[in-house]
Short mmCIF file of C-alpha atoms in Angstrom, two decimals:
data_model
loop_
_atom_site.label_atom_id
_atom_site.label_comp_id
_atom_site.label_asym_id
_atom_site.label_seq_id
_atom_site.Cartn_x
_atom_site.Cartn_y
_atom_site.Cartn_z
CA UNK A 629 0.00 0.00 0.00
CA UNK A 630 1.43 3.33 -1.04
CA UNK A 631 1.44 6.49 1.07
CA UNK A 632 -0.84 8.12 -1.51
CA UNK A 633 -3.45 5.37 -1.11
CA UNK A 634 -3.24 5.62 2.67
CA UNK A 635 -3.64 9.42 2.73
CA UNK A 636 -6.41 9.26 0.14
CA UNK A 637 -8.55 6.98 2.31
CA UNK A 638 -7.86 8.97 5.49
CA UNK A 639 -8.76 12.25 3.76
CA UNK A 640 -12.03 10.78 2.45
CA UNK A 641 -12.97 9.60 5.94
CA UNK A 642 -12.17 13.02 7.41
CA UNK A 643 -14.32 14.68 4.75
CA UNK A 644 -17.27 12.56 5.92
CA UNK A 645 -16.68 13.83 9.46
CA UNK A 646 -16.55 17.35 8.02
CA UNK A 647 -19.98 16.87 6.47
CA UNK A 648 -21.33 15.83 9.86
CA UNK A 649 -20.47 19.31 11.20
CA UNK A 650 -23.64 20.47 9.44
CA UNK A 651 -25.71 19.52 12.50
CA UNK A 652 -23.78 21.56 15.10
CA UNK A 653 -23.35 24.44 12.60
CA UNK A 654 -27.11 24.55 12.03
CA UNK A 655 -27.68 24.40 15.79
CA UNK A 656 -25.20 27.22 16.41
CA UNK A 657 -26.95 29.42 13.85
CA UNK A 658 -30.42 28.61 15.16
CA UNK A 659 -29.40 29.24 18.78
CA UNK A 660 -27.37 32.38 18.02
CA UNK A 661 -24.06 30.77 19.08
CA UNK A 662 -22.07 32.60 16.42
CA UNK A 663 -18.87 32.69 18.48
CA UNK A 664 -18.38 28.93 18.07
CA UNK A 665 -19.14 28.82 14.34
CA UNK A 666 -15.49 29.17 13.22
CA UNK A 667 -14.62 26.14 15.38
CA UNK A 668 -16.79 24.02 13.08
CA UNK A 669 -16.72 25.87 9.76
CA UNK A 670 -12.93 26.10 9.36
CA UNK A 671 -12.16 22.37 9.95
CA UNK A 672 -15.16 21.49 7.77
CA UNK A 673 -13.77 23.51 4.86
CA UNK A 674 -10.32 21.99 5.35
CA UNK A 675 -11.82 18.49 5.30
CA UNK A 676 -13.69 19.34 2.08
CA UNK A 677 -10.47 20.42 0.40
CA UNK A 678 -8.66 17.26 1.50
CA UNK A 679 -11.59 15.05 0.55
CA UNK A 680 -11.99 16.68 -2.87
CA UNK A 681 -8.31 16.20 -3.60
CA UNK A 682 -8.53 12.56 -2.54
CA UNK A 683 -11.57 11.89 -4.72
CA UNK A 684 -10.79 13.78 -7.90
CA UNK A 685 -7.01 13.94 -8.07
CA UNK A 686 -6.18 10.31 -8.77
CA UNK A 687 -4.91 7.95 -11.42
CA UNK A 688 -8.00 6.47 -13.12
CA UNK A 689 -6.04 3.58 -14.64
CA UNK A 690 -4.62 2.35 -11.38
CA UNK A 691 -6.48 -0.09 -9.16
CA UNK A 692 -5.86 0.39 -5.47
CA UNK A 693 -5.21 -2.66 -3.35
CA UNK A 694 -4.70 -3.01 0.38
CA UNK A 695 -2.68 -5.74 2.04
CA UNK A 696 -3.76 -7.44 5.26
CA UNK A 697 -1.27 -5.32 7.20
CA UNK A 698 -2.52 -2.25 5.40
CA UNK A 699 -6.07 -2.87 6.61
CA UNK A 700 -4.96 -2.68 10.25
CA UNK A 701 -2.94 0.46 9.58
CA UNK A 702 -5.80 2.23 7.83
CA UNK A 703 -8.49 1.35 10.38
CA UNK A 704 -6.33 2.22 13.40
CA UNK A 705 -5.01 5.45 11.90
CA UNK A 706 -8.47 6.42 10.68
CA UNK A 707 -9.88 6.19 14.21
CA UNK A 708 -6.98 8.12 15.66
CA UNK A 709 -7.35 10.75 12.91
CA UNK A 710 -11.08 11.26 13.44
CA UNK A 711 -10.46 11.52 17.19
CA UNK A 712 -7.97 14.32 16.60
CA UNK A 713 -10.33 15.93 14.10
CA UNK A 714 -13.21 15.76 16.57
CA UNK A 715 -10.98 17.49 19.11
CA UNK A 716 -10.74 20.67 17.02
CA UNK A 717 -14.19 22.18 17.78
CA UNK A 718 -13.89 21.31 21.46
CA UNK A 719 -10.46 22.92 21.85
CA UNK A 720 -10.80 25.78 19.35
CA UNK A 721 -14.05 26.98 20.91
CA UNK A 722 -12.18 27.64 24.15
CA UNK A 723 -14.56 25.61 26.28
CA UNK A 724 -12.06 22.74 26.66
CA UNK A 725 -8.77 24.60 26.15
CA UNK A 726 -6.61 21.77 27.49
CA UNK A 727 -5.71 19.61 24.48
CA UNK A 728 -5.44 16.37 26.48
CA UNK A 729 -8.92 16.89 27.92
CA UNK A 730 -10.36 17.78 24.51
CA UNK A 731 -8.79 14.70 22.92
CA UNK A 732 -10.03 12.48 25.76
CA UNK A 733 -13.55 13.85 25.27
CA UNK A 734 -13.35 13.21 21.54
CA UNK A 735 -12.03 9.66 21.91
CA UNK A 736 -14.66 8.93 24.53
CA UNK A 737 -17.25 10.26 22.10
CA UNK A 738 -16.28 8.32 18.98
CA UNK A 739 -15.58 5.12 20.91
CA UNK A 740 -19.07 5.46 22.51
CA UNK A 741 -17.56 5.27 25.99
CA UNK A 742 -19.15 8.43 27.36
CA UNK A 743 -16.56 9.17 30.06
CA UNK A 744 -16.41 12.97 30.29
CA UNK A 745 -13.85 15.44 31.59
CA UNK A 746 -16.31 18.35 31.55
CA UNK A 747 -17.21 19.58 35.02
CA UNK A 748 -20.09 21.90 34.04
CA UNK A 749 -22.11 20.90 30.97
CA UNK A 750 -24.52 23.81 31.41
CA UNK A 751 -21.94 26.36 30.30
CA UNK A 752 -21.31 24.64 26.96
CA UNK A 753 -23.08 25.97 23.87
CA UNK A 754 -25.82 23.67 22.64
CA UNK A 755 -23.96 23.14 19.38
CA UNK A 756 -20.93 21.74 21.20
CA UNK A 757 -23.11 19.45 23.30
CA UNK A 758 -24.81 18.25 20.13
CA UNK A 759 -21.40 17.53 18.59
CA UNK A 760 -20.36 15.53 21.65
CA UNK A 761 -23.45 13.34 21.26
CA UNK A 762 -23.09 13.14 17.49
CA UNK A 763 -19.62 11.64 17.91
CA UNK A 764 -21.32 8.75 19.74
CA UNK A 765 -23.69 8.31 16.84
CA UNK A 766 -20.97 8.32 14.19
CA UNK A 767 -18.71 5.98 16.13
CA UNK A 768 -21.51 3.64 17.12
CA UNK A 769 -22.27 2.25 13.67
CA UNK A 770 -18.75 2.90 12.42
CA UNK A 771 -17.20 5.78 10.52
CA UNK A 772 -15.60 3.49 7.94
CA UNK A 773 -18.95 1.76 7.36
CA UNK A 774 -20.50 5.18 6.75
CA UNK A 775 -17.73 6.07 4.32
CA UNK A 776 -18.19 2.84 2.39
CA UNK A 777 -21.95 3.47 2.29
CA UNK A 778 -21.59 6.98 0.85
CA UNK A 779 -18.40 6.53 -1.16
CA UNK A 780 -17.35 2.93 -1.89
CA UNK A 781 -13.76 4.01 -1.23
CA UNK A 782 -13.31 4.38 -4.97
CA UNK A 783 -11.70 1.09 -5.87
CA UNK A 784 -10.49 0.04 -2.44
CA UNK A 785 -11.93 -3.20 -0.98
CA UNK A 786 -14.31 -1.92 1.66
CA UNK A 787 -15.30 -5.32 3.05
CA UNK A 788 -11.98 -5.97 4.76
CA UNK A 789 -11.96 -2.47 6.23
CA UNK A 790 -15.47 -2.88 7.63
CA UNK A 791 -14.59 -6.32 9.03
CA UNK A 792 -11.70 -4.75 10.93
CA UNK A 793 -13.98 -2.05 12.34
CA UNK A 794 -17.11 -4.03 13.20
CA UNK A 795 -17.66 -6.16 16.27
CA UNK A 796 -18.39 -9.83 16.86
CA UNK A 797 -17.16 -13.29 15.95
CA UNK A 798 -18.94 -13.66 12.60
CA UNK A 799 -18.54 -10.63 10.35
CA UNK A 800 -20.46 -11.23 7.15
CA UNK A 801 -22.75 -9.48 4.71
CA UNK A 802 -26.53 -9.29 4.78
CA UNK A 803 -26.62 -8.34 1.10
CA UNK A 804 -24.39 -9.51 -1.80
CA UNK A 805 -22.49 -6.22 -1.98
CA UNK A 806 -20.73 -4.69 1.03
CA UNK A 807 -21.71 -1.18 -0.13
CA UNK A 808 -25.37 -2.17 -0.11
CA UNK A 809 -24.94 -3.78 3.32
CA UNK A 810 -23.39 -0.61 4.73
CA UNK A 811 -26.12 1.58 3.22
CA UNK A 812 -28.86 -0.72 4.54
CA UNK A 813 -27.49 -0.69 8.09
CA UNK A 814 -27.08 3.07 8.08
CA UNK A 815 -30.60 3.61 6.73
CA UNK A 816 -31.94 1.47 9.58
CA UNK A 817 -29.77 3.42 12.02
CA UNK A 818 -31.00 6.79 10.75
CA UNK A 819 -34.61 5.58 10.83
CA UNK A 820 -34.37 4.47 14.46
CA UNK A 821 -32.70 7.79 15.34
CA UNK A 822 -35.49 9.75 13.67
CA UNK A 823 -38.12 7.65 15.46
CA UNK A 824 -36.56 8.24 18.88
CA UNK A 825 -36.14 11.96 18.22
CA UNK A 826 -39.84 12.28 17.35
CA UNK A 827 -40.90 10.30 20.41
CA UNK A 828 -38.70 12.40 22.72
CA UNK A 829 -40.18 15.59 21.25
CA UNK A 830 -43.66 14.24 21.91
CA UNK A 831 -42.57 13.42 25.48
CA UNK A 832 -41.63 17.06 26.09
CA UNK A 833 -38.04 17.55 24.92
CA UNK A 834 -37.07 20.36 22.59
CA UNK A 835 -35.75 19.26 19.19
CA UNK A 836 -32.03 19.87 19.83
CA UNK A 837 -32.08 17.99 23.14
CA UNK A 838 -34.14 15.19 21.61
CA UNK A 839 -31.70 14.82 18.71
CA UNK A 840 -28.73 14.94 21.10
CA UNK A 841 -30.11 12.22 23.35
CA UNK A 842 -31.10 10.13 20.34
CA UNK A 843 -27.52 10.33 19.05
CA UNK A 844 -26.24 9.39 22.50
CA UNK A 845 -28.77 6.61 23.11
CA UNK A 846 -28.67 4.71 19.82
CA UNK A 847 -24.91 5.17 19.66
CA UNK A 848 -24.89 3.63 23.17
CA UNK A 849 -22.53 6.40 24.27
CA UNK A 850 -24.06 8.10 27.27
CA UNK A 851 -23.14 11.79 26.96
CA UNK A 852 -25.71 14.12 28.52
CA UNK A 853 -26.24 17.73 27.52
CA UNK A 854 -26.98 19.20 30.97
CA UNK A 855 -25.71 18.67 34.49
CA UNK A 856 -29.19 17.53 35.54
CA UNK A 857 -29.28 14.81 32.88
CA UNK A 858 -32.79 13.34 32.75
CA UNK A 859 -34.03 15.31 35.76
CA UNK A 860 -36.80 17.69 34.82
CA UNK A 861 -38.12 15.41 32.10
CA UNK A 862 -41.07 13.07 32.37
CA UNK A 863 -40.75 9.39 33.11
CA UNK A 864 -41.81 8.83 29.51
CA UNK A 865 -38.41 10.15 28.42
CA UNK A 866 -36.65 7.55 30.57
CA UNK A 867 -38.86 4.78 29.19
CA UNK A 868 -38.17 5.84 25.59
CA UNK A 869 -34.43 5.98 26.20
CA UNK A 870 -34.50 2.60 27.96
CA UNK A 871 -36.24 1.00 24.98
CA UNK A 872 -33.85 2.52 22.45
CA UNK A 873 -30.79 1.61 24.52
CA UNK A 874 -31.96 -1.99 24.37
CA UNK A 875 -32.59 -1.68 20.62
CA UNK A 876 -29.10 -0.22 20.16
CA UNK A 877 -27.64 -3.31 21.84
CA UNK A 878 -29.22 -5.70 19.32
CA UNK A 879 -27.46 -6.85 16.15
CA UNK A 880 -28.69 -4.45 13.45
CA UNK A 881 -28.71 -7.24 10.88
CA UNK A 882 -31.73 -8.67 12.70
CA UNK A 883 -33.72 -5.51 11.94
CA UNK A 884 -32.98 -6.03 8.27
CA UNK A 885 -34.17 -9.64 8.45
CA UNK A 886 -37.32 -8.56 10.29
CA UNK A 887 -38.16 -5.86 7.75
CA UNK A 888 -37.55 -8.18 4.81
CA UNK A 889 -39.79 -10.87 6.32
CA UNK A 890 -37.00 -13.29 7.27
CA UNK A 891 -38.40 -13.86 10.74
CA UNK A 892 -36.87 -17.31 10.95
CA UNK A 893 -33.44 -15.65 11.07
CA UNK A 894 -34.58 -13.56 14.02
CA UNK A 895 -36.31 -16.38 15.91
CA UNK A 896 -33.38 -18.78 15.70
CA UNK A 897 -30.73 -16.20 16.64
CA UNK A 898 -28.99 -17.62 19.72
CA UNK A 899 -27.40 -14.35 20.78
CA UNK A 900 -30.70 -12.45 20.75
CA UNK A 901 -32.26 -15.04 23.05
CA UNK A 902 -29.31 -14.88 25.44
CA UNK A 903 -29.27 -11.06 25.31
CA UNK A 904 -32.97 -10.86 26.17
CA UNK A 905 -32.59 -13.49 28.88
CA UNK A 906 -29.68 -11.75 30.61
CA UNK A 907 -31.49 -8.39 30.47
CA UNK A 908 -34.65 -9.86 31.99
CA UNK A 909 -32.86 -11.76 34.76
CA UNK A 910 -30.67 -8.76 35.66
CA UNK A 911 -33.63 -6.36 35.66
CA UNK A 912 -35.71 -8.73 37.76
CA UNK A 913 -32.89 -9.32 40.24
CA UNK A 914 -31.98 -5.65 40.68
CA UNK A 915 -35.67 -4.73 41.03
CA UNK A 916 -36.13 -7.21 43.88
CA UNK A 917 -33.03 -5.89 45.63
CA UNK A 918 -34.09 -2.24 45.26
CA UNK A 919 -37.67 -2.62 46.51
CA UNK A 920 -36.63 -2.28 50.21
CA UNK A 921 -34.23 0.53 49.24
CA UNK A 922 -36.83 2.70 47.48
CA UNK A 923 -39.87 1.36 49.42
CA UNK A 924 -41.70 1.21 46.11
CA UNK A 925 -42.04 -1.51 43.49
CA UNK A 926 -42.61 1.05 40.73
CA UNK A 927 -39.54 3.11 41.61
CA UNK A 928 -37.38 0.01 42.01
CA UNK A 929 -38.51 -1.28 38.61
CA UNK A 930 -37.94 2.13 37.02
CA UNK A 931 -34.35 2.52 38.22
CA UNK A 932 -33.48 -1.15 37.75
CA UNK A 933 -34.61 -1.37 34.12
CA UNK A 934 -32.97 1.91 33.16
CA UNK A 935 -29.57 1.18 34.72
CA UNK A 936 -29.40 -2.48 33.72
CA UNK A 937 -30.14 -1.49 30.12
CA UNK A 938 -27.66 1.39 30.36
CA UNK A 939 -24.78 -0.70 31.71
CA UNK A 940 -25.31 -3.86 29.67
CA UNK A 941 -25.54 -1.92 26.41
CA UNK A 942 -22.50 0.11 27.60
CA UNK A 943 -24.45 3.35 27.17
CA UNK A 944 -23.57 4.66 30.61
CA UNK A 945 -26.55 6.91 31.33
CA UNK A 946 -27.40 7.26 35.02
CA UNK A 947 -30.43 8.70 36.78
CA UNK A 948 -29.25 7.62 40.23
CA UNK A 949 -25.97 7.02 42.00
CA UNK A 950 -25.86 3.24 41.85
CA UNK A 951 -22.73 3.21 44.05
CA UNK A 952 -25.10 3.94 46.97
CA UNK A 953 -27.32 0.96 46.18
CA UNK A 954 -27.16 -2.31 48.17
CA UNK A 955 -24.05 -4.34 47.38
CA UNK A 956 -25.86 -7.19 45.56
CA UNK A 957 -27.37 -4.68 43.09
CA UNK A 958 -23.95 -3.12 42.52
CA UNK A 959 -22.48 -6.57 41.92
CA UNK A 960 -25.03 -7.35 39.20
CA UNK A 961 -24.24 -4.06 37.45
CA UNK A 962 -20.52 -4.78 37.71
CA UNK A 963 -20.98 -8.18 36.07
CA UNK A 964 -22.84 -6.47 33.23
CA UNK A 965 -19.77 -4.25 32.67
CA UNK A 966 -18.06 -7.01 30.73
CA UNK A 967 -21.09 -8.83 29.35
CA UNK A 968 -21.81 -6.13 26.79
CA UNK A 969 -24.36 -6.03 23.99
CA UNK A 970 -24.76 -8.07 20.83
CA UNK A 971 -22.23 -8.42 18.04
CA UNK A 972 -23.10 -6.14 15.14
CA UNK A 973 -24.72 -3.60 17.47
CA UNK A 974 -23.47 -0.20 18.59
CA UNK A 975 -22.81 -1.55 22.10
CA UNK A 976 -19.36 -2.35 23.44
CA UNK A 977 -18.21 -4.96 25.94
CA UNK A 978 -17.08 -8.54 25.52
CA UNK A 979 -20.31 -9.32 23.60
CA UNK A 980 -23.03 -11.78 24.53
CA UNK A 981 -22.20 -14.16 21.70
CA UNK A 982 -18.69 -14.76 23.03
CA UNK A 983 -19.98 -15.64 26.50
CA UNK A 984 -22.53 -17.86 24.81
CA UNK A 985 -19.78 -19.72 22.93
CA UNK A 986 -17.76 -20.22 26.11
CA UNK A 987 -20.84 -21.42 28.02
CA UNK A 988 -21.72 -23.93 25.30
CA UNK A 989 -18.15 -25.17 25.19
CA UNK A 990 -18.13 -25.60 28.99
CA UNK A 991 -21.31 -27.65 28.67
CA UNK A 992 -19.67 -29.76 25.94
CA UNK A 993 -16.67 -30.44 28.17
CA UNK A 994 -18.96 -31.68 30.94
CA UNK A 995 -20.85 -33.89 28.48
CA UNK A 996 -17.54 -35.23 27.15
CA UNK A 997 -16.65 -36.34 30.68
CA UNK A 998 -19.93 -38.27 30.84
CA UNK A 999 -19.65 -39.58 27.27
CA UNK A 1000 -15.93 -39.86 26.40
CA UNK A 1001 -16.60 -41.10 22.88
CA UNK A 1002 -19.29 -38.56 22.07
CA UNK A 1003 -18.91 -35.83 19.47
CA UNK A 1004 -19.99 -32.41 20.62
CA UNK A 1005 -19.97 -29.10 18.77
CA UNK A 1006 -20.86 -25.53 19.64
CA UNK A 1007 -24.08 -24.68 17.85
CA UNK A 1008 -25.17 -21.10 17.14
CA UNK A 1009 -28.45 -20.19 15.49
CA UNK A 1010 -29.23 -23.89 15.14
CA UNK A 1011 -26.09 -24.54 13.10
CA UNK A 1012 -22.67 -25.95 14.06
CA UNK A 1013 -20.13 -23.17 14.60
CA UNK A 1014 -16.83 -23.16 12.78
CA UNK A 1015 -14.15 -25.37 14.35
CA UNK A 1016 -11.84 -22.56 15.43
CA UNK A 1017 -14.63 -20.52 17.08
CA UNK A 1018 -13.85 -21.55 20.64
CA UNK A 1019 -10.12 -20.93 20.16
CA UNK A 1020 -10.86 -17.49 18.70
CA UNK A 1021 -13.12 -16.50 21.59
CA UNK A 1022 -10.69 -17.88 24.18
CA UNK A 1023 -7.83 -15.89 22.67
CA UNK A 1024 -9.96 -12.76 22.65
CA UNK A 1025 -10.85 -13.28 26.31
CA UNK A 1026 -7.15 -13.57 27.17
CA UNK A 1027 -6.30 -10.35 25.32
CA UNK A 1028 -9.33 -8.58 26.79
CA UNK A 1029 -8.48 -9.50 30.38
CA UNK A 1030 -4.79 -8.76 29.80
CA UNK A 1031 -5.60 -5.21 28.70
CA UNK A 1032 -7.91 -4.82 31.71
CA UNK A 1033 -5.13 -5.99 34.04
CA UNK A 1034 -2.56 -3.61 32.52
CA UNK A 1035 -5.05 -0.72 32.59
CA UNK A 1036 -5.88 -1.48 36.22
CA UNK A 1037 -2.18 -1.46 37.09
CA UNK A 1038 -1.65 1.92 35.43
CA UNK A 1039 -4.65 3.24 37.33
CA UNK A 1040 -3.16 2.20 40.66
CA UNK A 1041 0.17 3.80 39.72
CA UNK A 1042 -1.71 7.03 38.99
CA UNK A 1043 -3.15 7.03 42.50
CA UNK A 1044 -6.54 5.37 42.10
CA UNK A 1045 -7.65 2.88 44.73
CA UNK A 1046 -7.87 -0.76 43.63
CA UNK A 1047 -11.66 -0.84 43.26
CA UNK A 1048 -11.81 2.36 41.22
CA UNK A 1049 -8.85 1.35 39.05
CA UNK A 1050 -10.24 -2.10 38.26
CA UNK A 1051 -13.82 -1.05 37.51
CA UNK A 1052 -12.57 1.89 35.44
CA UNK A 1053 -10.34 -0.47 33.46
CA UNK A 1054 -13.36 -2.62 32.64
CA UNK A 1055 -15.29 0.55 31.83
CA UNK A 1056 -12.64 1.86 29.43
CA UNK A 1057 -11.99 -1.41 27.60
CA UNK A 1058 -15.71 -2.21 27.41
CA UNK A 1059 -16.60 1.40 26.46
CA UNK A 1060 -19.11 1.77 29.31
CA UNK A 1061 -18.19 5.22 30.70
CA UNK A 1062 -18.96 5.39 34.42
CA UNK A 1063 -17.30 3.05 36.89
CA UNK A 1064 -17.40 2.61 40.67
CA UNK A 1065 -15.65 4.39 43.52
CA UNK A 1066 -14.11 7.77 42.71
CA UNK A 1067 -15.23 7.52 39.08
CA UNK A 1068 -18.85 6.56 39.66
CA UNK A 1069 -21.83 7.84 37.65
CA UNK A 1070 -21.93 11.18 39.47
CA UNK A 1071 -18.22 11.94 38.88
CA UNK A 1072 -16.12 12.95 35.90
CA UNK A 1073 -12.58 12.22 34.70
CA UNK A 1074 -11.07 15.71 34.71
CA UNK A 1075 -8.94 15.16 37.83
CA UNK A 1076 -6.99 12.21 36.42
CA UNK A 1077 -3.26 12.61 35.63
CA UNK A 1078 -2.43 13.46 32.01
CA UNK A 1079 -0.54 10.22 31.37
CA UNK A 1080 -3.46 8.11 32.61
CA UNK A 1081 -5.88 10.00 30.36
CA UNK A 1082 -3.74 9.17 27.33
CA UNK A 1083 -3.59 5.50 28.31
CA UNK A 1084 -7.35 5.47 28.76
CA UNK A 1085 -7.65 6.95 25.25
CA UNK A 1086 -5.66 3.98 23.94
CA UNK A 1087 -7.84 1.55 25.92
CA UNK A 1088 -11.06 3.13 24.64
CA UNK A 1089 -10.04 2.99 20.98
CA UNK A 1090 -8.68 -0.54 21.40
CA UNK A 1091 -11.95 -1.62 23.01
CA UNK A 1092 -14.03 -0.07 20.23
CA UNK A 1093 -11.94 -1.80 17.56
CA UNK A 1094 -12.11 -5.12 19.41
CA UNK A 1095 -8.50 -4.95 20.64
CA UNK A 1096 -6.58 -6.64 17.82
CA UNK A 1097 -6.52 -3.66 15.43
CA UNK A 1098 -4.30 -1.69 17.81
CA UNK A 1099 -2.56 -4.41 19.79
CA UNK A 1100 -1.34 -6.12 16.63
CA UNK A 1101 1.24 -3.36 16.21
CA UNK A 1102 2.93 -4.56 19.41
CA UNK A 1103 3.46 -8.05 17.96
CA UNK A 1104 7.00 -8.43 16.48
CA UNK A 1105 5.72 -10.66 13.68
CA UNK A 1106 3.67 -7.78 12.31
CA UNK A 1107 6.85 -5.91 11.40
CA UNK A 1108 8.47 -8.88 9.69
CA UNK A 1109 8.21 -9.09 5.93
#
């Protein structure tokens, strides 16, 4: 892969991010926030120039190809580039003048983590708050997937790039062409976003807040736009957001199958059944535990459903300080930190399907002890899984826990207590946002040392890209020809 090909793809991706500035620019104009307009307009124009050069100034006779190593370079560098690009409005506006803090906020946005360094959200212009939430939305479905949907990367194989960006153990197509697949998923994503925005407006939110929370909810990110969060809104708003958080944690391919009448694909999906089962059991358990705490079944159910959905889908919204809840309820939420949502969703975490594979393999090992000559396979969606599936998931678990251990260690070096460091490590790698202890749902990350913030940025991007895309650069074999 040549440098020209690399820069061409990066510039095209940045131009897509530049187009997305239309929303905060429109909000700034509508709300009279003219002082922040240059913070969006200037980088947008720069991205247009770079994107135009990448699209039109090229050799028509040459076919661009990307090696396997090149795919990892492009995807990793693209996510780092968009994180830096997303930093510009935050830093240039003067509201987050510290570059490290602005970059942390941007990475947390695009990776859908939702961990914020902003102490007072109420002083931010509405356009900046909208941009923070929009970063969740763009990162949730995948910036490269959006680029392939709008511009099929002009000769570059988009399927391998999308595979490196998307989540899960089985990364395939739902339509014959990857461009059509990307467009279909994004159309579904936009449709769900529009539906939630309309419902939130009906429930009493103004349009800008409704759009912001829709971006944040379906992107399973968790940024709020005010210090009060959901306070001051009706319970209907919480119910709507709870429903759409759960929808955001479902594999978006299943929506396509449902719309096209392929209900058998939905009904037999093993991960969906496990996802729904875990949600129900966790909600039921936390509700029972909270009934004595709130002295009300309705209130216990309300807070339990919202926070279980928020943590399991790695959204990270909070309407109560769950660190004050009874210990058993906190334990259930902590377990959900590394369960995560479904593969192919906007949620982070280890993913339900991987735990499902490990559970089925554990069952097979027990059966093999009872029937030494029996043949047992891991079956997903009613079909035998590929032979290397268990090895793949086991290796991912090792890498996942290794990064959590290293991140926990760095947290303790930076002065965090063990509990805070460990839960924050899970939160960063799983892209949840809030943690426990000093970094609970009512706290922010501004007081952390600079070095730790940069490491957390690495952990958040690595978690969003399912670890291997960044960690592979630390493997000596990668650099061998």
